[in-house]
PDB file of C-alpha atoms in Angstrom:
ATOM      1  CA  MET A   1      33.349  84.076 100.523  1.00 52.00           C
ATOM      2  CA  GLU A   2      31.462  83.528  97.259  1.00 55.00           C
ATOM      3  CA  PHE A   3      30.832  79.904  96.333  1.00 58.00           C
ATOM      4  CA  ARG A   4      30.620  79.218  92.605  1.00 55.00           C
ATOM      5  CA  ASP A   5      29.586  76.177  90.538  1.00 61.00           C
ATOM      6  CA  ASN A   6      28.523  74.349  93.667  1.00 75.00           C
ATOM      7  CA  ARG A   7      25.862  71.941  92.426  1.00 82.00           C
ATOM      8  CA  SER A   8      28.041  68.851  91.977  1.00 92.00           C
ATOM      9  CA  LEU A   9      30.149  66.698  94.300  1.00 95.00           C
ATOM     10  CA  LYS A  10      33.261  64.578  93.840  1.00 96.00           C
ATOM     11  CA  ILE A  11      34.755  62.375  96.539  1.00 97.00           C
ATOM     12  CA  ARG A  12      38.189  60.913  95.866  1.00 97.00           C
ATOM     13  CA  ASP A  13      39.720  58.052  97.862  1.00 97.00           C
ATOM     14  CA  LEU A  14      38.078  59.041 101.153  1.00 98.00           C
ATOM     15  CA  HIS A  15      39.228  57.305 104.346  1.00 98.00           C
ATOM     16  CA  VAL A  16      37.478  57.935 107.686  1.00 98.00           C
ATOM     17  CA  GLU A  17      38.510  56.359 110.971  1.00 97.00           C
ATOM     18  CA  PHE A  18      37.153  56.286 114.526  1.00 97.00           C
ATOM     19  CA  LYS A  19      39.226  56.244 117.700  1.00 95.00           C
ATOM     20  CA  THR A  20      37.714  53.796 120.211  1.00 93.00           C
ATOM     21  CA  LYS A  21      38.799  52.181 123.471  1.00 93.00           C
ATOM     22  CA  GLY A  22      39.628  49.079 121.481  1.00 92.00           C
ATOM     23  CA  GLY A  23      41.768  50.957 118.977  1.00 94.00           C
ATOM     24  CA  ILE A  24      41.359  52.612 115.582  1.00 95.00           C
ATOM     25  CA  ILE A  25      38.407  51.456 113.471  1.00 95.00           C
ATOM     26  CA  SER A  26      38.310  52.222 109.757  1.00 96.00           C
ATOM     27  CA  ALA A  27      34.709  53.110 108.847  1.00 96.00           C
ATOM     28  CA  VAL A  28      35.236  54.341 105.285  1.00 97.00           C
ATOM     29  CA  GLU A  29      37.995  52.942 103.095  1.00 97.00           C
ATOM     30  CA  GLY A  30      38.880  54.516  99.771  1.00 97.00           C
ATOM     31  CA  VAL A  31      35.420  55.741  98.795  1.00 97.00           C
ATOM     32  CA  SER A  32      35.213  57.578  95.478  1.00 97.00           C
ATOM     33  CA  LEU A  33      31.959  58.783  93.948  1.00 96.00           C
ATOM     34  CA  GLU A  34      30.439  61.610  91.943  1.00 96.00           C
ATOM     35  CA  VAL A  35      27.138  63.460  92.088  1.00 96.00           C
ATOM     36  CA  LYS A  36      26.475  65.366  88.880  1.00 94.00           C
ATOM     37  CA  ARG A  37      24.752  68.730  88.615  1.00 92.00           C
ATOM     38  CA  GLY A  38      20.992  68.250  88.418  1.00 94.00           C
ATOM     39  CA  LYS A  39      21.232  64.511  89.098  1.00 96.00           C
ATOM     40  CA  VAL A  40      20.503  62.142  91.988  1.00 97.00           C
ATOM     41  CA  THR A  41      23.144  59.656  93.107  1.00 98.00           C
ATOM     42  CA  ALA A  42      21.912  56.989  95.523  1.00 98.00           C
ATOM     43  CA  LEU A  43      24.387  55.720  98.107  1.00 98.00           C
ATOM     44  CA  VAL A  44      23.101  52.275  99.041  1.00 96.00           C
ATOM     45  CA  GLY A  45      24.065  49.782 101.707  1.00 93.00           C
ATOM     46  CA  GLU A  46      22.971  48.019 104.858  1.00 91.00           C
ATOM     47  CA  SER A  47      23.449  49.470 108.348  1.00 90.00           C
ATOM     48  CA  GLY A  48      27.134  49.863 109.157  1.00 90.00           C
ATOM     49  CA  SER A  49      28.223  50.006 105.524  1.00 94.00           C
ATOM     50  CA  GLY A  50      29.668  53.515 105.943  1.00 95.00           C
ATOM     51  CA  LYS A  51      27.167  55.458 103.875  1.00 95.00           C
ATOM     52  CA  SER A  52      26.075  57.866 106.636  1.00 93.00           C
ATOM     53  CA  VAL A  53      29.665  58.354 107.816  1.00 96.00           C
ATOM     54  CA  THR A  54      30.556  59.332 104.254  1.00 97.00           C
ATOM     55  CA  SER A  55      27.828  61.981 104.224  1.00 94.00           C
ATOM     56  CA  LEU A  56      28.870  63.370 107.617  1.00 94.00           C
ATOM     57  CA  ALA A  57      32.444  63.668 106.349  1.00 95.00           C
ATOM     58  CA  VAL A  58      31.190  65.712 103.395  1.00 94.00           C
ATOM     59  CA  MET A  59      29.290  68.047 105.736  1.00 92.00           C
ATOM     60  CA  ASN A  60      32.179  68.228 108.242  1.00 90.00           C
ATOM     61  CA  LEU A  61      29.854  66.870 110.933  1.00 91.00           C
ATOM     62  CA  LEU A  62      31.797  63.822 112.080  1.00 94.00           C
ATOM     63  CA  PRO A  63      31.704  63.098 115.835  1.00 94.00           C
ATOM     64  CA  PRO A  64      34.721  64.143 117.942  1.00 95.00           C
ATOM     65  CA  ASN A  65      36.259  60.658 117.917  1.00 96.00           C
ATOM     66  CA  ALA A  66      36.244  60.453 114.105  1.00 96.00           C
ATOM     67  CA  LYS A  67      38.438  62.072 111.480  1.00 95.00           C
ATOM     68  CA  VAL A  68      39.120  62.081 107.756  1.00 96.00           C
ATOM     69  CA  ARG A  69      42.468  60.326 107.486  1.00 95.00           C
ATOM     70  CA  SER A  70      42.932  61.026 103.774  1.00 96.00           C
ATOM     71  CA  GLY A  71      41.084  61.792 100.566  1.00 96.00           C
ATOM     72  CA  GLU A  72      39.553  64.810  98.851  1.00 96.00           C
ATOM     73  CA  ILE A  73      36.034  66.249  98.765  1.00 96.00           C
ATOM     74  CA  PHE A  74      35.146  68.725  96.012  1.00 94.00           C
ATOM     75  CA  LEU A  75      31.986  70.788  95.726  1.00 92.00           C
ATOM     76  CA  GLY A  76      32.159  71.952  92.149  1.00 89.00           C
ATOM     77  CA  GLU A  77      35.837  72.875  91.708  1.00 88.00           C
ATOM     78  CA  MET A  78      36.331  73.772  95.364  1.00 90.00           C
ATOM     79  CA  ASN A  79      38.185  71.473  97.767  1.00 92.00           C
ATOM     80  CA  VAL A  80      36.010  71.930 100.849  1.00 90.00           C
ATOM     81  CA  GLN A  81      38.671  70.482 103.156  1.00 89.00           C
ATOM     82  CA  LYS A  82      40.821  73.544 102.528  1.00 90.00           C
ATOM     83  CA  LEU A  83      38.153  75.932 103.801  1.00 89.00           C
ATOM     84  CA  THR A  84      38.387  77.575 107.211  1.00 88.00           C
ATOM     85  CA  SER A  85      35.916  76.634 109.952  1.00 85.00           C
ATOM     86  CA  LYS A  86      33.997  79.850 109.307  1.00 86.00           C
ATOM     87  CA  GLU A  87      33.848  79.158 105.573  1.00 87.00           C
ATOM     88  CA  ARG A  88      32.661  75.595 106.192  1.00 85.00           C
ATOM     89  CA  GLN A  89      29.908  76.907 108.449  1.00 81.00           C
ATOM     90  CA  GLU A  90      28.831  79.379 105.777  1.00 80.00           C
ATOM     91  CA  LEU A  91      28.933  76.642 103.138  1.00 84.00           C
ATOM     92  CA  ASN A  92      26.730  74.322 105.191  1.00 81.00           C
ATOM     93  CA  GLY A  93      24.312  77.089 105.994  1.00 66.00           C
ATOM     94  CA  THR A  94      23.822  78.555 102.544  1.00 73.00           C
ATOM     95  CA  VAL A  95      24.959  76.092  99.870  1.00 86.00           C
ATOM     96  CA  MET A  96      24.833  72.531 101.190  1.00 90.00           C
ATOM     97  CA  GLY A  97      21.664  71.227 102.792  1.00 88.00           C
ATOM     98  CA  MET A  98      21.184  67.977 104.684  1.00 90.00           C
ATOM     99  CA  ILE A  99      18.054  66.075 105.635  1.00 88.00           C
ATOM    100  CA  PHE A 100      18.897  63.868 108.610  1.00 84.00           C
ATOM    101  CA  GLN A 101      17.285  60.535 109.383  1.00 80.00           C
ATOM    102  CA  ASP A 102      16.562  61.733 112.933  1.00 77.00           C
ATOM    103  CA  PRO A 103      14.649  65.058 112.951  1.00 74.00           C
ATOM    104  CA  SER A 104      15.661  65.747 116.565  1.00 72.00           C
ATOM    105  CA  THR A 105      19.149  66.627 115.297  1.00 71.00           C
ATOM    106  CA  SER A 106      17.783  69.582 113.305  1.00 76.00           C
ATOM    107  CA  LEU A 107      14.720  70.978 115.082  1.00 86.00           C
ATOM    108  CA  ASP A 108      15.156  73.324 118.042  1.00 89.00           C
ATOM    109  CA  PRO A 109      12.611  72.421 120.765  1.00 89.00           C
ATOM    110  CA  LEU A 110      12.625  75.999 122.106  1.00 92.00           C
ATOM    111  CA  TYR A 111      11.267  77.631 118.932  1.00 92.00           C
ATOM    112  CA  THR A 112       8.052  77.161 116.991  1.00 94.00           C
ATOM    113  CA  VAL A 113       8.122  75.559 113.576  1.00 93.00           C
ATOM    114  CA  GLY A 114       7.236  78.907 112.027  1.00 94.00           C
ATOM    115  CA  ASN A 115      10.033  80.820 113.758  1.00 93.00           C
ATOM    116  CA  GLN A 116      12.613  78.261 112.673  1.00 91.00           C
ATOM    117  CA  MET A 117      11.446  78.228 109.067  1.00 91.00           C
ATOM    118  CA  ILE A 118      10.975  81.985 108.653  1.00 93.00           C
ATOM    119  CA  GLU A 119      14.314  82.870 110.244  1.00 89.00           C
ATOM    120  CA  GLY A 120      16.182  80.410 108.040  1.00 85.00           C
ATOM    121  CA  ILE A 121      14.481  81.518 104.828  1.00 88.00           C
ATOM    122  CA  MET A 122      14.995  85.225 105.583  1.00 88.00           C
ATOM    123  CA  GLN A 123      18.664  84.688 106.398  1.00 81.00           C
ATOM    124  CA  HIS A 124      19.517  82.591 103.358  1.00 78.00           C
ATOM    125  CA  GLN A 125      17.350  84.270 100.731  1.00 78.00           C
ATOM    126  CA  ARG A 126      17.500  87.817 102.128  1.00 81.00           C
ATOM    127  CA  ILE A 127      13.784  88.443 101.745  1.00 87.00           C
ATOM    128  CA  GLY A 128      11.139  90.025 103.976  1.00 91.00           C
ATOM    129  CA  LYS A 129       9.199  88.303 106.738  1.00 92.00           C
ATOM    130  CA  LYS A 130       5.887  88.160 104.836  1.00 92.00           C
ATOM    131  CA  GLU A 131       7.465  86.546 101.781  1.00 93.00           C
ATOM    132  CA  ALA A 132       9.398  84.144 104.003  1.00 92.00           C
ATOM    133  CA  TYR A 133       6.165  83.217 105.801  1.00 93.00           C
ATOM    134  CA  ASP A 134       4.405  82.496 102.508  1.00 92.00           C
ATOM    135  CA  GLN A 135       7.313  80.340 101.334  1.00 91.00           C
ATOM    136  CA  ALA A 136       7.311  78.418 104.617  1.00 92.00           C
ATOM    137  CA  VAL A 137       3.595  77.657 104.285  1.00 91.00           C
ATOM    138  CA  SER A 138       4.130  76.521 100.690  1.00 90.00           C
ATOM    139  CA  CYS A 139       7.003  74.224 101.707  1.00 89.00           C
ATOM    140  CA  LEU A 140       4.908  72.616 104.452  1.00 91.00           C
ATOM    141  CA  LYS A 141       2.096  71.952 101.993  1.00 88.00           C
ATOM    142  CA  ALA A 142       4.604  70.399  99.570  1.00 83.00           C
ATOM    143  CA  VAL A 143       5.328  67.688 102.164  1.00 84.00           C
ATOM    144  CA  ASN A 144       1.598  67.063 102.768  1.00 81.00           C
ATOM    145  CA  LEU A 145       1.233  69.168 105.926  1.00 85.00           C
ATOM    146  CA  GLN A 146      -1.962  70.896 104.878  1.00 79.00           C
ATOM    147  CA  ASP A 147      -2.955  72.731 108.075  1.00 86.00           C
ATOM    148  CA  SER A 148       0.299  74.609 107.751  1.00 88.00           C
ATOM    149  CA  GLU A 149      -0.698  77.938 109.325  1.00 88.00           C
ATOM    150  CA  LEU A 150      -1.683  76.176 112.556  1.00 92.00           C
ATOM    151  CA  LEU A 151       1.428  74.027 112.381  1.00 92.00           C
ATOM    152  CA  MET A 152       3.618  77.136 112.145  1.00 93.00           C
ATOM    153  CA  ARG A 153       2.567  78.030 115.707  1.00 94.00           C
ATOM    154  CA  LYS A 154       3.437  74.640 117.185  1.00 94.00           C
ATOM    155  CA  TYR A 155       6.653  73.464 118.847  1.00 94.00           C
ATOM    156  CA  PRO A 156       8.461  70.292 117.692  1.00 91.00           C
ATOM    157  CA  PHE A 157       7.518  68.394 120.867  1.00 91.00           C
ATOM    158  CA  GLU A 158       3.838  68.854 119.969  1.00 92.00           C
ATOM    159  CA  LEU A 159       4.281  66.919 116.714  1.00 89.00           C
ATOM    160  CA  SER A 160       4.568  63.222 115.927  1.00 84.00           C
ATOM    161  CA  GLY A 161       7.860  61.781 114.706  1.00 80.00           C
ATOM    162  CA  GLY A 162       6.578  61.574 111.139  1.00 81.00           C
ATOM    163  CA  MET A 163       5.392  65.186 111.219  1.00 85.00           C
ATOM    164  CA  CYS A 164       8.756  66.344 112.598  1.00 87.00           C
ATOM    165  CA  GLN A 165      10.461  64.530 109.739  1.00 84.00           C
ATOM    166  CA  ARG A 166       8.285  66.297 107.184  1.00 86.00           C
ATOM    167  CA  VAL A 167       8.881  69.667 108.874  1.00 90.00           C
ATOM    168  CA  MET A 168      12.627  69.101 108.683  1.00 87.00           C
ATOM    169  CA  ILE A 169      12.368  68.258 104.987  1.00 86.00           C
ATOM    170  CA  ALA A 170      10.258  71.381 104.428  1.00 87.00           C
ATOM    171  CA  ILE A 171      12.828  73.553 106.250  1.00 86.00           C
ATOM    172  CA  THR A 172      15.643  72.209 104.080  1.00 86.00           C
ATOM    173  CA  MET A 173      13.635  72.736 100.903  1.00 82.00           C
ATOM    174  CA  GLY A 174      12.798  76.275 101.981  1.00 82.00           C
ATOM    175  CA  LEU A 175      16.489  77.147 102.180  1.00 82.00           C
ATOM    176  CA  LYS A 176      16.887  76.138  98.507  1.00 83.00           C
ATOM    177  CA  PRO A 177      20.379  74.642  98.784  1.00 87.00           C
ATOM    178  CA  SER A 178      22.545  74.212  95.705  1.00 89.00           C
ATOM    179  CA  PHE A 179      23.491  70.705  96.838  1.00 93.00           C
ATOM    180  CA  LEU A 180      21.480  68.327  99.021  1.00 94.00           C
ATOM    181  CA  ILE A 181      22.365  65.278 101.103  1.00 95.00           C
ATOM    182  CA  ALA A 182      19.302  63.261 102.109  1.00 93.00           C
ATOM    183  CA  ASP A 183      20.018  60.531 104.684  1.00 92.00           C
ATOM    184  CA  GLU A 184      17.108  58.050 104.709  1.00 90.00           C
ATOM    185  CA  PRO A 185      14.659  60.992 104.571  1.00 86.00           C
ATOM    186  CA  THR A 186      11.471  58.962 104.084  1.00 82.00           C
ATOM    187  CA  THR A 187      12.030  56.016 106.451  1.00 78.00           C
ATOM    188  CA  ALA A 188       9.460  57.118 109.058  1.00 70.00           C
ATOM    189  CA  LEU A 189       6.804  58.157 106.536  1.00 78.00           C
ATOM    190  CA  ASP A 190       3.844  56.305 105.044  1.00 81.00           C
ATOM    191  CA  VAL A 191       3.894  55.324 101.380  1.00 84.00           C
ATOM    192  CA  THR A 192       1.770  58.239 100.143  1.00 82.00           C
ATOM    193  CA  VAL A 193       3.853  60.909 101.878  1.00 80.00           C
ATOM    194  CA  GLN A 194       7.069  59.122 100.902  1.00 85.00           C
ATOM    195  CA  GLN A 195       6.070  59.371  97.251  1.00 86.00           C
ATOM    196  CA  GLN A 196       5.376  63.097  97.591  1.00 83.00           C
ATOM    197  CA  ILE A 197       8.775  63.710  99.200  1.00 84.00           C
ATOM    198  CA  LEU A 198      10.602  61.728  96.521  1.00 90.00           C
ATOM    199  CA  THR A 199       8.740  63.630  93.812  1.00 88.00           C
ATOM    200  CA  GLU A 200       9.650  66.982  95.399  1.00 85.00           C
ATOM    201  CA  ILE A 201      13.341  66.093  95.762  1.00 89.00           C
ATOM    202  CA  TYR A 202      13.440  64.871  92.159  1.00 91.00           C
ATOM    203  CA  ARG A 203      11.711  68.056  90.974  1.00 89.00           C
ATOM    204  CA  MET A 204      14.239  70.234  92.795  1.00 87.00           C
ATOM    205  CA  SER A 205      17.146  68.305  91.301  1.00 92.00           C
ATOM    206  CA  ARG A 206      15.836  68.920  87.801  1.00 92.00           C
ATOM    207  CA  GLU A 207      14.357  72.423  88.023  1.00 89.00           C
ATOM    208  CA  GLU A 208      17.041  73.905  90.302  1.00 87.00           C
ATOM    209  CA  GLU A 209      19.867  71.787  88.784  1.00 91.00           C
ATOM    210  CA  MET A 210      20.629  70.691  92.330  1.00 92.00           C
ATOM    211  CA  GLY A 211      22.923  67.722  92.874  1.00 95.00           C
ATOM    212  CA  VAL A 212      21.508  65.201  95.369  1.00 96.00           C
ATOM    213  CA  LEU A 213      23.303  62.489  97.348  1.00 97.00           C
ATOM    214  CA  PHE A 214      20.442  60.233  98.467  1.00 97.00           C
ATOM    215  CA  ILE A 215      21.351  57.726 101.172  1.00 96.00           C
ATOM    216  CA  THR A 216      19.146  54.672 101.553  1.00 94.00           C
ATOM    217  CA  HIS A 217      18.984  50.920 102.058  1.00 90.00           C
ATOM    218  CA  ASP A 218      15.777  50.676 100.004  1.00 90.00           C
ATOM    219  CA  LEU A 219      16.329  49.699  96.371  1.00 92.00           C
ATOM    220  CA  GLY A 220      12.661  50.368  95.662  1.00 90.00           C
ATOM    221  CA  VAL A 221      13.279  54.028  96.481  1.00 92.00           C
ATOM    222  CA  VAL A 222      16.449  53.947  94.367  1.00 95.00           C
ATOM    223  CA  ALA A 223      14.423  52.828  91.345  1.00 93.00           C
ATOM    224  CA  GLU A 224      12.070  55.781  91.887  1.00 92.00           C
ATOM    225  CA  ILE A 225      14.557  58.622  92.179  1.00 94.00           C
ATOM    226  CA  ALA A 226      18.166  57.795  91.277  1.00 97.00           C
ATOM    227  CA  ASP A 227      20.161  58.486  88.130  1.00 97.00           C
ATOM    228  CA  ASP A 228      23.327  56.817  89.400  1.00 98.00           C
ATOM    229  CA  VAL A 229      23.974  54.319  92.190  1.00 98.00           C
ATOM    230  CA  CYS A 230      26.923  53.568  94.488  1.00 98.00           C
ATOM    231  CA  ILE A 231      26.721  50.316  96.435  1.00 97.00           C
ATOM    232  CA  MET A 232      28.644  50.266  99.731  1.00 97.00           C
ATOM    233  CA  GLN A 233      29.692  47.278 101.824  1.00 97.00           C
ATOM    234  CA  ASP A 234      31.987  47.302 104.861  1.00 96.00           C
ATOM    235  CA  GLY A 235      33.151  50.870 104.236  1.00 96.00           C
ATOM    236  CA  LYS A 236      33.958  50.387 100.550  1.00 97.00           C
ATOM    237  CA  VAL A 237      32.194  51.146  97.267  1.00 97.00           C
ATOM    238  CA  VAL A 238      31.793  47.744  95.610  1.00 97.00           C
ATOM    239  CA  GLU A 239      29.818  48.868  92.568  1.00 97.00           C
ATOM    240  CA  ASN A 240      29.132  52.207  90.901  1.00 97.00           C
ATOM    241  CA  ALA A 241      26.946  52.533  87.797  1.00 97.00           C
ATOM    242  CA  GLU A 242      23.874  54.113  86.236  1.00 97.00           C
ATOM    243  CA  VAL A 243      20.633  53.000  87.854  1.00 97.00           C
ATOM    244  CA  ASN A 244      19.459  50.925  84.869  1.00 96.00           C
ATOM    245  CA  THR A 245      22.760  49.049  84.794  1.00 97.00           C
ATOM    246  CA  ILE A 246      22.522  48.247  88.500  1.00 97.00           C
ATOM    247  CA  PHE A 247      19.061  46.739  88.113  1.00 96.00           C
ATOM    248  CA  GLU A 248      19.531  45.035  84.744  1.00 95.00           C
ATOM    249  CA  ASN A 249      23.157  43.918  84.833  1.00 96.00           C
ATOM    250  CA  PRO A 250      24.629  43.978  88.371  1.00 96.00           C
ATOM    251  CA  GLN A 251      28.251  42.877  88.574  1.00 96.00           C
ATOM    252  CA  HIS A 252      29.103  42.478  92.250  1.00 96.00           C
ATOM    253  CA  ALA A 253      27.799  39.596  94.371  1.00 96.00           C
ATOM    254  CA  TYR A 254      26.668  41.993  97.118  1.00 96.00           C
ATOM    255  CA  THR A 255      24.628  44.050  94.631  1.00 96.00           C
ATOM    256  CA  LYS A 256      22.968  40.862  93.407  1.00 95.00           C
ATOM    257  CA  LYS A 257      22.190  39.909  97.013  1.00 93.00           C
ATOM    258  CA  LEU A 258      20.512  43.277  97.658  1.00 92.00           C
ATOM    259  CA  LEU A 259      18.463  42.952  94.481  1.00 93.00           C
ATOM    260  CA  ASN A 260      17.401  39.410  95.315  1.00 90.00           C
ATOM    261  CA  SER A 261      16.136  40.600  98.694  1.00 84.00           C
ATOM    262  CA  ILE A 262      13.442  42.755  97.043  1.00 76.00           C
ATOM    263  CA  LEU A 263      12.264  40.169  94.511  1.00 63.00           C
TER     264      LEU A 263
END
């Protein structure tokens, strides 16, 4: 299947619920948001606000005890919920990329960093091994992993948590997705590396016209990278505006509380 005009995202009235021993829990209630082509939308909230559940619903990666009860998710003009399982897998592998907060969910401990990167780049870009190798090295250097040729021969368990996080970001960047979801991608990184990652994601959004849904609890990061901001509380979007409006003229009490916490 050919995916066209796939650099923007629209979520309409999304409801996600979890089945637990204590009954049904509503984790996301009526969320609507938009990520424009070539722009970064920050999805902001404290732990348990529903922001990560929203992103997993978009990627069709909800756990077995969760389901989308209602709502629509569009990538460009395509309703992704109407795709077959095979089409969703192809979409996630070639068009939509996701940087997870926990790198262990993405890195295979049985393969070297180089094998994982080269295989992915060759598969998605349909290029030769030498070119894929060169791109992998370049991507590792972009996330401040300078001894990249040595790193390519290492396994994930030989790396620190921060290095694994940067490798995962480099892998995602190497696949050059049309749309990116980044779930707290810089939490485990020091300030210098965090700045480099934010700069690289912002560059990709502009130069590749890639839409980015950036999930975070850090309003300092939001000020650095976002064009638009959605504030979530208790599974609902309580405020949605351009980044300057959020910082200069917040309307909702919860938004004001978040802003006051960084002053």
